[in-house]
Tab-separated table of C-alpha atoms in Angstrom:
chain	number	residue	atom	x	y	z
A	1	MET	CA	67.688	105.815	73.093
A	2	ARG	CA	69.561	107.789	70.479
A	3	ALA	CA	70.905	110.332	72.983
A	4	GLN	CA	72.096	107.526	75.257
A	5	HIS	CA	73.764	105.758	72.337
A	6	GLU	CA	75.679	108.892	71.379
A	7	LYS	CA	77.278	109.180	74.841
A	8	LYS	CA	80.582	107.543	73.970
A	9	ARG	CA	82.918	110.021	75.624
A	10	TYR	CA	83.274	109.260	79.321
A	11	VAL	CA	84.603	111.783	81.804
A	12	ALA	CA	85.472	109.196	84.481
A	13	SER	CA	86.150	105.506	84.893
A	14	ILE	CA	85.603	104.230	88.416
A	15	SER	CA	86.369	100.640	89.359
A	16	PRO	CA	87.052	98.897	92.680
A	17	TYR	CA	90.782	99.356	92.073
A	18	THR	CA	91.238	102.772	90.534
A	19	THR	CA	89.630	106.140	89.920
A	20	SER	CA	90.510	107.798	86.607
A	21	ILE	CA	89.118	111.294	86.092
A	22	LEU	CA	89.303	113.061	82.747
A	23	HIS	CA	89.997	116.739	83.375
A	24	TYR	CA	91.727	119.688	81.773
A	25	ARG	CA	95.507	119.706	81.994
A	26	LYS	CA	98.138	122.118	80.788
A	27	PRO	CA	100.094	120.376	78.005
A	28	PHE	CA	103.371	121.997	79.072
A	29	VAL	CA	102.988	120.660	82.634
A	30	VAL	CA	102.420	117.105	81.388
A	31	ALA	CA	105.322	117.427	78.938
A	32	TRP	CA	107.531	118.712	81.766
A	33	TRP	CA	106.854	115.608	83.839
A	34	GLY	CA	107.539	113.521	80.742
A	35	ALA	CA	110.924	115.260	80.586
A	36	ALA	CA	111.604	114.872	84.320
A	37	PHE	CA	111.089	111.119	84.038
A	38	PRO	CA	109.928	109.500	80.769
A	39	GLY	CA	106.549	107.876	81.336
A	40	PHE	CA	105.323	110.191	84.079
A	41	GLY	CA	103.434	112.377	81.591
A	42	HIS	CA	101.528	109.344	80.309
A	43	PHE	CA	101.043	108.182	83.890
A	44	MET	CA	99.217	111.446	84.670
A	45	LEU	CA	96.905	110.796	81.724
A	46	SER	CA	96.070	107.298	83.077
A	47	LYS	CA	97.873	105.708	80.127
A	48	TYR	CA	99.237	103.048	82.445
A	49	LEU	CA	100.469	100.507	79.899
A	50	THR	CA	102.333	103.152	77.889
A	51	ALA	CA	103.706	104.614	81.130
A	52	PHE	CA	104.930	101.188	82.252
A	53	ILE	CA	106.798	100.702	78.972
A	54	LEU	CA	108.414	104.155	79.074
A	55	ILE	CA	109.305	104.050	82.788
A	56	SER	CA	110.838	100.591	82.441
A	57	TRP	CA	112.724	101.744	79.346
A	58	GLU	CA	114.014	104.818	81.226
A	59	VAL	CA	115.340	102.815	84.159
A	60	ILE	CA	116.895	100.022	82.071
A	61	ILE	CA	118.453	102.091	79.267
A	62	ASN	CA	119.571	104.872	81.621
A	63	ASN	CA	121.452	102.291	83.679
A	64	LEU	CA	122.965	100.613	80.643
A	65	ALA	CA	124.121	104.010	79.320
A	66	HIS	CA	125.298	105.154	82.795
A	67	LEU	CA	123.553	108.457	82.113
A	68	ASN	CA	122.780	109.398	85.717
A	69	GLU	CA	126.354	108.645	86.709
A	70	ALA	CA	127.586	110.947	83.934
A	71	ILE	CA	125.171	113.680	85.074
A	72	PHE	CA	126.438	113.320	88.647
A	73	LEU	CA	130.069	113.650	87.548
A	74	SER	CA	129.167	116.681	85.423
A	75	MET	CA	127.600	118.330	88.464
A	76	LEU	CA	130.951	117.883	90.233
A	77	GLY	CA	132.801	119.457	87.299
A	78	LYS	CA	134.400	116.150	86.234
A	79	PHE	CA	133.444	116.459	82.581
A	80	ASP	CA	136.117	114.142	81.161
A	81	GLU	CA	135.096	111.369	83.547
A	82	ALA	CA	131.436	111.972	82.709
A	83	ILE	CA	132.117	111.478	79.006
A	84	SER	CA	134.207	108.374	79.634
A	85	VAL	CA	131.525	106.556	81.690
A	86	LEU	CA	128.818	106.993	79.034
A	87	ASP	CA	128.136	103.899	76.961
A	88	GLN	CA	127.758	105.061	73.350
A	89	ARG	CA	125.915	101.861	72.419
A	90	TRP	CA	122.903	102.929	74.502
A	91	ILE	CA	122.902	106.714	74.790
A	92	ILE	CA	121.612	107.428	71.256
A	93	ILE	CA	118.623	105.090	71.568
A	94	TYR	CA	117.921	106.669	74.963
A	95	VAL	CA	117.661	110.124	73.389
A	96	CYS	CA	115.045	108.881	70.894
A	97	MET	CA	112.862	107.489	73.668
A	98	TYR	CA	113.308	110.600	75.791
A	99	VAL	CA	112.179	112.972	73.029
A	100	PHE	CA	109.234	110.709	72.159
A	101	SER	CA	108.023	110.698	75.769
A	102	ILE	CA	107.900	114.509	75.866
A	103	TRP	CA	106.316	114.907	72.429
A	104	ASP	CA	103.695	112.189	72.859
A	105	SER	CA	102.594	113.317	76.336
A	106	TYR	CA	102.164	116.885	75.029
A	107	ARG	CA	100.183	115.667	72.008
A	108	LEU	CA	97.953	113.372	74.063
A	109	THR	CA	97.155	116.126	76.562
A	110	ILE	CA	95.827	118.375	73.793
A	111	GLU	CA	93.667	115.568	72.404
A	112	MET	CA	92.338	114.575	75.818
A	113	ASN	CA	91.434	118.194	76.578
A	114	LYS	CA	89.293	118.184	73.419
A	115	HIS	CA	87.723	114.901	74.490
A	116	CYS	CA	87.091	116.363	77.937
A	117	THR	CA	85.230	119.344	76.473
A	118	LEU	CA	82.934	117.072	74.464
A	119	ALA	CA	82.352	114.754	77.436
A	120	TYR	CA	81.228	117.634	79.641
A	121	HIS	CA	78.846	118.827	76.934
A	122	GLU	CA	77.340	115.343	76.874
A	123	GLY	CA	76.404	115.538	80.552
A	124	LEU	CA	79.345	113.976	82.428
A	125	PRO	CA	78.822	110.324	81.461
A	126	ALA	CA	80.854	108.069	83.743
A	127	MET	CA	81.677	104.362	83.842
A	128	VAL	CA	81.021	103.261	87.417
A	129	LYS	CA	81.516	99.721	88.717
A	130	ASN	CA	82.973	100.325	92.124
A	131	THR	CA	82.418	97.010	93.918
A	132	SER	CA	83.851	93.520	93.606
A	133	SER	CA	84.317	90.483	95.810
A	134	THR	CA	87.787	91.674	96.847
A	135	GLU	CA	87.587	95.480	96.951
A	136	ILE	CA	85.202	98.436	97.090
A	137	ASN	CA	85.811	102.006	96.000
A	138	VAL	CA	83.664	104.520	97.880
A	139	ILE	CA	83.188	107.658	95.805
A	140	ASP	CA	83.687	110.448	98.304
A	141	LYS	CA	85.639	113.634	98.724
A	142	LYS	CA	89.311	113.407	99.641
A	143	ASN	CA	91.524	115.826	101.525
A	144	PRO	CA	94.276	116.918	99.067
A	145	LEU	CA	96.622	117.882	101.907
A	146	LEU	CA	96.324	114.420	103.435
A	147	ALA	CA	97.085	112.862	100.047
A	148	LEU	CA	100.147	115.094	99.788
A	149	LEU	CA	101.272	114.297	103.346
A	150	TRP	CA	101.047	110.536	102.907
A	151	SER	CA	102.952	110.745	99.619
A	152	LEU	CA	105.709	112.760	101.269
A	153	LEU	CA	106.016	110.135	104.004
A	154	THR	CA	106.087	107.238	101.534
A	155	PRO	CA	105.499	107.684	97.786
A	156	GLY	CA	102.461	105.654	96.775
A	157	LEU	CA	100.462	106.030	99.986
A	158	GLY	CA	98.812	109.212	98.717
A	159	ASN	CA	97.606	107.359	95.634
A	160	LEU	CA	96.354	104.574	97.862
A	161	TYR	CA	94.366	107.158	99.851
A	162	VAL	CA	92.625	108.413	96.690
A	163	THR	CA	92.024	104.811	95.524
A	164	ARG	CA	94.361	104.643	92.552
A	165	VAL	CA	95.689	101.160	93.205
A	166	ILE	CA	97.293	100.784	89.772
A	167	SER	CA	99.255	103.966	90.478
A	168	VAL	CA	100.317	102.558	93.849
A	169	ILE	CA	101.727	99.441	92.195
A	170	PHE	CA	103.763	101.547	89.781
A	171	VAL	CA	105.036	104.157	92.219
A	172	LEU	CA	105.649	102.008	95.283
A	173	THR	CA	107.376	99.215	93.349
A	174	TRP	CA	109.806	101.566	91.616
A	175	TRP	CA	110.339	103.518	94.837
A	176	LEU	CA	111.391	100.338	96.654
A	177	VAL	CA	113.658	99.202	93.814
A	178	ILE	CA	115.344	102.584	93.353
A	179	THR	CA	115.881	103.349	97.049
A	180	TYR	CA	117.230	99.830	97.619
A	181	GLU	CA	119.695	100.034	94.755
A	182	ALA	CA	120.752	103.571	95.776
A	183	ASN	CA	121.351	102.493	99.415
A	184	VAL	CA	119.166	105.381	100.581
A	185	PHE	CA	117.935	103.951	103.860
A	186	PRO	CA	121.330	102.658	105.081
A	187	ALA	CA	122.678	106.140	104.267
A	188	ILE	CA	119.867	107.730	106.291
A	189	HIS	CA	120.689	105.438	109.210
A	190	LEU	CA	124.381	106.344	109.064
A	191	THR	CA	123.483	110.025	108.881
A	192	MET	CA	121.304	109.727	111.981
A	193	VAL	CA	124.207	108.238	113.967
A	194	GLY	CA	126.565	110.965	112.774
A	195	LYS	CA	128.603	108.954	110.226
A	196	PHE	CA	128.222	111.461	107.405
A	197	GLU	CA	131.213	110.416	105.312
A	198	GLU	CA	130.212	106.752	105.361
A	199	ALA	CA	126.657	107.739	104.426
A	200	THR	CA	127.930	109.669	101.415
A	201	ASN	CA	130.256	106.883	100.296
A	202	ILE	CA	127.640	104.122	100.203
A	203	LEU	CA	125.174	106.092	98.044
A	204	VAL	CA	124.987	105.000	94.398
A	205	PRO	CA	124.656	108.103	92.160
A	206	GLN	CA	123.344	106.140	89.172
A	207	TRP	CA	120.235	105.183	91.160
A	208	LEU	CA	120.168	108.181	93.486
A	209	LEU	CA	119.361	110.661	90.713
A	210	PHE	CA	116.076	108.869	89.984
A	211	ILE	CA	114.756	109.704	93.455
A	212	PRO	CA	113.904	113.453	93.199
A	213	SER	CA	111.715	112.878	90.135
A	214	ILE	CA	109.722	109.952	91.502
A	215	TYR	CA	109.398	111.483	94.985
A	216	CYS	CA	108.100	114.853	93.760
A	217	PHE	CA	105.867	113.283	91.108
A	218	ALA	CA	104.156	110.963	93.596
A	219	ALA	CA	103.307	113.934	95.812
A	220	TYR	CA	102.101	116.071	92.906
A	221	ASP	CA	100.006	113.330	91.302
A	222	SER	CA	98.243	112.326	94.517
A	223	TYR	CA	97.417	115.963	95.344
A	224	VAL	CA	96.027	116.720	91.881
A	225	SER	CA	94.075	113.452	91.857
A	226	ALA	CA	92.405	114.343	95.171
A	227	VAL	CA	91.463	117.820	93.903
A	228	GLU	CA	90.006	116.496	90.640
A	229	ILE	CA	88.076	113.705	92.377
A	230	ASN	CA	86.469	116.358	94.589
A	231	ASN	CA	85.583	118.439	91.526
A	232	PHE	CA	84.054	115.410	89.836
A	233	VAL	CA	81.981	114.526	92.916
A	234	ASP	CA	80.576	118.076	93.027
A	235	ARG	CA	79.676	118.083	89.336
A	236	TYR	CA	78.310	114.542	89.364
A	237	LEU	CA	76.096	115.088	92.409
A	238	GLY	CA	74.912	118.416	90.998
A	239	ARG	CA	73.880	116.725	87.779
A	240	GLU	CA	72.082	113.888	89.569
A	241	LEU	CA	70.195	116.258	91.858
A	242	LYS	CA	69.176	118.447	88.947
A	243	ASN	CA	68.017	115.558	86.749
A	244	LYS	CA	66.189	113.582	89.434
A	245	TYR	CA	64.866	116.105	91.928
A	246	GLN	CA	64.699	119.570	90.385
A	247	ASP	CA	61.351	120.661	88.929
A	248	ARG	CA	61.720	121.062	85.174
A	249	HIS	CA	59.778	124.299	85.337
A	250	PHE	CA	62.033	125.758	88.018
A	251	LYS	CA	63.668	128.947	86.789
A	252	MET	CA	67.231	129.389	87.881
A	253	PRO	CA	67.917	132.840	89.383
A	254	ILE	CA	69.760	135.186	87.076
């Protein structure tokens, strides 16, 4: 009873709606995604509430400060115009949030890696409740390339494939909002019919610059999630087979 009571560090939480796997991550990679789009680093760590706050803050404050528009003008060499469009009332508070997102995602990754080490030493304890009256989550291996492909076709579908429904809600909702506001799909239609100048003119740079980050992150996150779910399935099944079916006196080959 004592050993069971001491197992407080879980390596996975599996519900009908999401699969969260605790695994080793490189702090600099997580911090980089936090820099690419504040909140994405926390999103990778399954800190969904914190990620929602930071992502919402990024979109709202960035728009109020006209930061993406200023970046776009700077890329065209129009530095004076870039400075003039920035709203000084919002840009300073944006910088504080931006730095916090990078720092906190880096710090949390280090702490979670420590937690992960202890959880593995405790025998891979997992919280599993994968059925409900509305949904079921079958714990099986996923094809990482399929997860990547679906995410490239439509961000969010890869996460749906690996049963991370909370991630789907985040990614797909913001993808729809951002592409709508940026006029991406009308621009694609105009491009397909050869009206390139019109397609360029209707794009909204302030919203358009959000797209590379969210598009690439959705693909990366779904691929990594599929790989780590497969690793967890291998370790979990290996543990169960060893504990329940392997003779205790069996000597493993050296």
